[in-house]
């Protein structure tokens, strides 16, 4: 089971993913794709001044991404949340988002 916790408030955003989506290669790949895409967007956005305070830790079974910013940060967070929730709906025994 991959447990994903997401939070937002005051222009700060974050998510933590722990565990493995054992039993679904597709769920694991989908989660990884979303997290790596979000990290890449944030790193490029930080260079462009669109987001700030970017902290990224990506490792098998444990990942954490935190960042701050305005519209661009909120849009990136929302995209990641929607994608991760869609995976959780498709694979509820492997993925949980709170």
Short mmCIF file of N, CA and C in Angstrom, two decimals:
data_model
loop_
_atom_site.label_atom_id
_atom_site.label_comp_id
_atom_site.label_asym_id
_atom_site.label_seq_id
_atom_site.Cartn_x
_atom_site.Cartn_y
_atom_site.Cartn_z
N UNK A 1 0.84 -1.18 0.00
CA UNK A 1 0.00 0.00 0.00
C UNK A 1 0.88 1.24 0.00
N UNK A 2 0.58 2.16 -0.89
CA UNK A 2 1.22 3.47 -0.88
C UNK A 2 0.25 4.45 -0.24
N UNK A 3 0.67 5.05 0.87
CA UNK A 3 -0.11 6.08 1.54
C UNK A 3 0.44 7.43 1.13
N UNK A 4 -0.43 8.26 0.57
CA UNK A 4 -0.02 9.60 0.12
C UNK A 4 -0.78 10.62 0.95
N UNK A 5 -0.05 11.50 1.61
CA UNK A 5 -0.63 12.57 2.40
C UNK A 5 -0.30 13.88 1.70
N UNK A 6 -1.34 14.70 1.49
CA UNK A 6 -1.15 15.98 0.81
C UNK A 6 -1.70 17.09 1.70
N UNK A 7 -1.05 18.25 1.69
CA UNK A 7 -1.52 19.38 2.47
C UNK A 7 -1.24 20.68 1.74
N UNK A 8 -2.06 21.67 2.02
CA UNK A 8 -1.91 23.00 1.41
C UNK A 8 -2.46 24.04 2.37
N UNK A 9 -1.82 25.19 2.38
CA UNK A 9 -2.31 26.29 3.20
C UNK A 9 -1.33 27.44 3.21
N UNK A 10 -1.86 28.63 3.12
CA UNK A 10 -1.00 29.81 3.20
C UNK A 10 0.05 29.90 2.12
N UNK A 11 -0.25 29.38 0.94
CA UNK A 11 0.72 29.43 -0.15
C UNK A 11 1.81 28.39 -0.07
N UNK A 12 1.70 27.45 0.90
CA UNK A 12 2.65 26.34 1.02
C UNK A 12 1.94 25.05 0.66
N UNK A 13 2.67 24.15 0.02
CA UNK A 13 2.10 22.89 -0.46
C UNK A 13 3.07 21.76 -0.16
N UNK A 14 2.52 20.58 0.04
CA UNK A 14 3.39 19.44 0.28
C UNK A 14 2.68 18.12 0.08
N UNK A 15 3.48 17.11 -0.12
CA UNK A 15 2.97 15.75 -0.18
C UNK A 15 4.05 14.79 0.26
N UNK A 16 3.58 13.71 0.85
CA UNK A 16 4.47 12.64 1.29
C UNK A 16 3.88 11.33 0.82
N UNK A 17 4.69 10.49 0.23
CA UNK A 17 4.26 9.17 -0.23
C UNK A 17 5.13 8.13 0.47
N UNK A 18 4.48 7.16 1.10
CA UNK A 18 5.21 6.12 1.81
C UNK A 18 4.64 4.76 1.45
N UNK A 19 5.53 3.80 1.23
CA UNK A 19 5.13 2.44 0.93
C UNK A 19 5.20 2.14 -0.56
N UNK A 20 4.82 0.92 -0.88
CA UNK A 20 4.86 0.46 -2.26
C UNK A 20 3.47 -0.01 -2.69
N UNK A 21 3.11 0.28 -3.91
CA UNK A 21 1.82 -0.16 -4.46
C UNK A 21 1.95 -1.61 -4.91
N UNK A 22 2.28 -2.47 -3.97
CA UNK A 22 2.50 -3.88 -4.26
C UNK A 22 1.27 -4.48 -4.91
N UNK A 23 1.50 -5.17 -6.02
CA UNK A 23 0.41 -5.81 -6.72
C UNK A 23 -0.06 -5.04 -7.94
N UNK A 24 0.46 -3.84 -8.14
CA UNK A 24 0.07 -3.06 -9.31
C UNK A 24 1.25 -2.27 -9.85
N UNK A 25 1.87 -2.84 -10.86
CA UNK A 25 2.99 -2.15 -11.51
C UNK A 25 2.51 -0.83 -12.09
N UNK A 26 1.28 -0.81 -12.60
CA UNK A 26 0.73 0.41 -13.22
C UNK A 26 0.55 1.52 -12.18
N UNK A 27 0.05 1.18 -11.00
CA UNK A 27 -0.13 2.19 -9.94
C UNK A 27 1.22 2.76 -9.52
N UNK A 28 2.19 1.89 -9.34
CA UNK A 28 3.54 2.32 -8.95
C UNK A 28 4.13 3.26 -10.01
N UNK A 29 4.01 2.86 -11.26
CA UNK A 29 4.54 3.68 -12.35
C UNK A 29 3.81 5.01 -12.45
N UNK A 30 2.50 5.00 -12.26
CA UNK A 30 1.73 6.24 -12.32
C UNK A 30 2.11 7.21 -11.21
N UNK A 31 2.25 6.69 -9.99
CA UNK A 31 2.66 7.54 -8.87
C UNK A 31 4.03 8.11 -9.13
N UNK A 32 4.96 7.27 -9.52
CA UNK A 32 6.33 7.74 -9.80
C UNK A 32 6.33 8.79 -10.89
N UNK A 33 5.57 8.57 -11.96
CA UNK A 33 5.51 9.54 -13.05
C UNK A 33 5.02 10.90 -12.59
N UNK A 34 3.97 10.90 -11.78
CA UNK A 34 3.43 12.17 -11.29
C UNK A 34 4.42 12.86 -10.36
N UNK A 35 5.04 12.12 -9.44
CA UNK A 35 5.98 12.74 -8.51
C UNK A 35 7.21 13.28 -9.21
N UNK A 36 7.75 12.53 -10.16
CA UNK A 36 8.93 13.01 -10.88
C UNK A 36 8.59 14.20 -11.78
N UNK A 37 7.41 14.19 -12.40
CA UNK A 37 7.00 15.34 -13.22
C UNK A 37 6.81 16.58 -12.35
N UNK A 38 6.18 16.41 -11.18
CA UNK A 38 6.00 17.54 -10.27
C UNK A 38 7.36 18.09 -9.82
N UNK A 39 8.27 17.20 -9.45
CA UNK A 39 9.60 17.65 -9.02
C UNK A 39 10.32 18.41 -10.13
N UNK A 40 10.25 17.91 -11.36
CA UNK A 40 10.89 18.60 -12.48
C UNK A 40 10.28 19.96 -12.74
N UNK A 41 8.96 20.04 -12.70
CA UNK A 41 8.27 21.32 -12.89
C UNK A 41 8.70 22.32 -11.82
N UNK A 42 8.75 21.86 -10.57
CA UNK A 42 9.10 22.75 -9.47
C UNK A 42 10.55 23.23 -9.55
N UNK A 43 11.43 22.33 -9.91
CA UNK A 43 12.85 22.73 -10.02
C UNK A 43 13.03 23.77 -11.14
N UNK A 44 12.37 23.56 -12.26
CA UNK A 44 12.43 24.55 -13.33
C UNK A 44 11.71 25.83 -12.94
N UNK A 45 10.57 25.70 -12.26
CA UNK A 45 9.82 26.87 -11.80
C UNK A 45 10.59 27.69 -10.80
N UNK A 46 11.39 27.04 -9.97
CA UNK A 46 12.19 27.77 -8.99
C UNK A 46 13.26 28.61 -9.71
N UNK A 47 13.86 28.04 -10.74
CA UNK A 47 14.85 28.79 -11.52
C UNK A 47 14.21 29.99 -12.21
N UNK A 48 12.95 29.86 -12.61
CA UNK A 48 12.24 30.93 -13.30
C UNK A 48 11.57 31.90 -12.32
N UNK A 49 11.65 31.61 -11.02
CA UNK A 49 11.05 32.48 -10.02
C UNK A 49 9.55 32.29 -9.84
N UNK A 50 8.98 31.21 -10.37
CA UNK A 50 7.53 30.98 -10.25
C UNK A 50 7.16 30.33 -8.92
N UNK A 51 8.05 29.54 -8.36
CA UNK A 51 7.84 28.89 -7.07
C UNK A 51 9.11 29.07 -6.25
N UNK A 52 9.02 28.83 -4.95
CA UNK A 52 10.22 28.95 -4.11
C UNK A 52 10.14 27.95 -2.96
N UNK A 53 11.25 27.83 -2.25
CA UNK A 53 11.31 26.92 -1.12
C UNK A 53 11.11 25.47 -1.50
N UNK A 54 11.55 25.09 -2.67
CA UNK A 54 11.34 23.73 -3.16
C UNK A 54 12.26 22.75 -2.43
N UNK A 55 11.65 21.73 -1.85
CA UNK A 55 12.39 20.65 -1.21
C UNK A 55 11.87 19.34 -1.80
N UNK A 56 12.77 18.55 -2.35
CA UNK A 56 12.37 17.30 -3.00
C UNK A 56 13.23 16.16 -2.48
N UNK A 57 12.56 15.11 -2.06
CA UNK A 57 13.23 13.85 -1.70
C UNK A 57 12.45 12.74 -2.38
N UNK A 58 13.09 12.05 -3.31
CA UNK A 58 12.45 10.95 -4.04
C UNK A 58 13.29 9.69 -3.88
N UNK A 59 12.71 8.68 -3.26
CA UNK A 59 13.39 7.40 -3.06
C UNK A 59 12.36 6.29 -3.11
N UNK A 60 12.76 5.08 -3.46
CA UNK A 60 11.81 3.97 -3.48
C UNK A 60 11.14 3.80 -2.11
N UNK A 61 9.82 3.84 -2.09
CA UNK A 61 9.08 3.63 -0.86
C UNK A 61 8.92 4.82 0.04
N UNK A 62 9.56 5.94 -0.28
CA UNK A 62 9.43 7.13 0.55
C UNK A 62 9.81 8.37 -0.25
N UNK A 63 8.86 9.28 -0.39
CA UNK A 63 9.11 10.52 -1.12
C UNK A 63 8.42 11.67 -0.40
N UNK A 64 9.01 12.85 -0.52
CA UNK A 64 8.43 14.04 0.08
C UNK A 64 8.75 15.23 -0.82
N UNK A 65 7.74 16.04 -1.11
CA UNK A 65 7.91 17.23 -1.93
C UNK A 65 7.18 18.38 -1.23
N UNK A 66 7.90 19.47 -0.96
CA UNK A 66 7.32 20.67 -0.34
C UNK A 66 7.74 21.88 -1.16
N UNK A 67 6.84 22.87 -1.26
CA UNK A 67 7.15 24.07 -2.03
C UNK A 67 6.16 25.18 -1.68
N UNK A 68 6.45 26.36 -2.18
CA UNK A 68 5.59 27.52 -1.93
C UNK A 68 5.48 28.34 -3.20
N UNK A 69 4.44 29.16 -3.25
CA UNK A 69 4.27 30.03 -4.40
C UNK A 69 2.83 30.42 -4.61
N UNK A 70 2.58 31.06 -5.71
CA UNK A 70 1.25 31.56 -6.05
C UNK A 70 0.49 30.63 -6.97
N UNK A 71 -0.07 31.21 -8.04
CA UNK A 71 -0.92 30.45 -8.97
C UNK A 71 -0.22 29.23 -9.56
N UNK A 72 1.04 29.39 -9.94
CA UNK A 72 1.76 28.28 -10.57
C UNK A 72 1.94 27.13 -9.59
N UNK A 73 2.24 27.44 -8.34
CA UNK A 73 2.40 26.41 -7.32
C UNK A 73 1.07 25.70 -7.06
N UNK A 74 0.01 26.49 -6.94
CA UNK A 74 -1.31 25.90 -6.71
C UNK A 74 -1.74 25.00 -7.86
N UNK A 75 -1.49 25.44 -9.09
CA UNK A 75 -1.86 24.64 -10.26
C UNK A 75 -1.09 23.33 -10.29
N UNK A 76 0.20 23.37 -9.99
CA UNK A 76 1.00 22.15 -9.98
C UNK A 76 0.52 21.19 -8.90
N UNK A 77 0.22 21.72 -7.74
CA UNK A 77 -0.28 20.89 -6.64
C UNK A 77 -1.61 20.25 -7.01
N UNK A 78 -2.50 21.03 -7.58
CA UNK A 78 -3.82 20.53 -7.97
C UNK A 78 -3.71 19.44 -9.02
N UNK A 79 -2.84 19.63 -10.01
CA UNK A 79 -2.63 18.61 -11.04
C UNK A 79 -2.15 17.31 -10.41
N UNK A 80 -1.16 17.41 -9.52
CA UNK A 80 -0.64 16.21 -8.87
C UNK A 80 -1.72 15.54 -8.02
N UNK A 81 -2.49 16.34 -7.29
CA UNK A 81 -3.54 15.77 -6.45
C UNK A 81 -4.59 15.03 -7.28
N UNK A 82 -5.03 15.64 -8.35
CA UNK A 82 -6.04 15.00 -9.21
C UNK A 82 -5.49 13.69 -9.78
N UNK A 83 -4.27 13.72 -10.28
CA UNK A 83 -3.67 12.50 -10.85
C UNK A 83 -3.52 11.40 -9.82
N UNK A 84 -3.05 11.74 -8.63
CA UNK A 84 -2.86 10.73 -7.59
C UNK A 84 -4.20 10.18 -7.10
N UNK A 85 -5.20 11.04 -6.99
CA UNK A 85 -6.53 10.57 -6.57
C UNK A 85 -7.16 9.66 -7.64
N UNK A 86 -6.90 9.94 -8.90
CA UNK A 86 -7.40 9.06 -9.96
C UNK A 86 -6.77 7.68 -9.86
N UNK A 87 -5.49 7.62 -9.57
CA UNK A 87 -4.83 6.33 -9.39
C UNK A 87 -5.42 5.62 -8.17
N UNK A 88 -5.64 6.35 -7.08
CA UNK A 88 -6.22 5.73 -5.87
C UNK A 88 -7.62 5.18 -6.15
N UNK A 89 -8.40 5.87 -6.96
CA UNK A 89 -9.73 5.38 -7.31
C UNK A 89 -9.65 4.10 -8.14
N UNK A 90 -8.66 4.02 -9.01
CA UNK A 90 -8.49 2.83 -9.85
C UNK A 90 -7.88 1.65 -9.11
N UNK A 91 -7.07 1.95 -8.09
CA UNK A 91 -6.35 0.90 -7.37
C UNK A 91 -6.47 1.12 -5.85
N UNK A 92 -7.68 1.05 -5.29
CA UNK A 92 -7.86 1.38 -3.87
C UNK A 92 -7.15 0.43 -2.91
N UNK A 93 -6.81 -0.76 -3.36
CA UNK A 93 -6.09 -1.68 -2.48
C UNK A 93 -4.59 -1.42 -2.46
N UNK A 94 -4.11 -0.61 -3.42
CA UNK A 94 -2.68 -0.30 -3.49
C UNK A 94 -2.36 1.15 -3.14
N UNK A 95 -3.32 2.06 -3.25
CA UNK A 95 -3.02 3.49 -3.09
C UNK A 95 -4.12 4.17 -2.28
N UNK A 96 -3.69 4.99 -1.31
CA UNK A 96 -4.62 5.79 -0.52
C UNK A 96 -4.10 7.23 -0.48
N UNK A 97 -4.98 8.19 -0.74
CA UNK A 97 -4.61 9.62 -0.71
C UNK A 97 -5.45 10.32 0.35
N UNK A 98 -4.78 11.03 1.24
CA UNK A 98 -5.48 11.84 2.24
C UNK A 98 -4.92 13.24 2.25
#
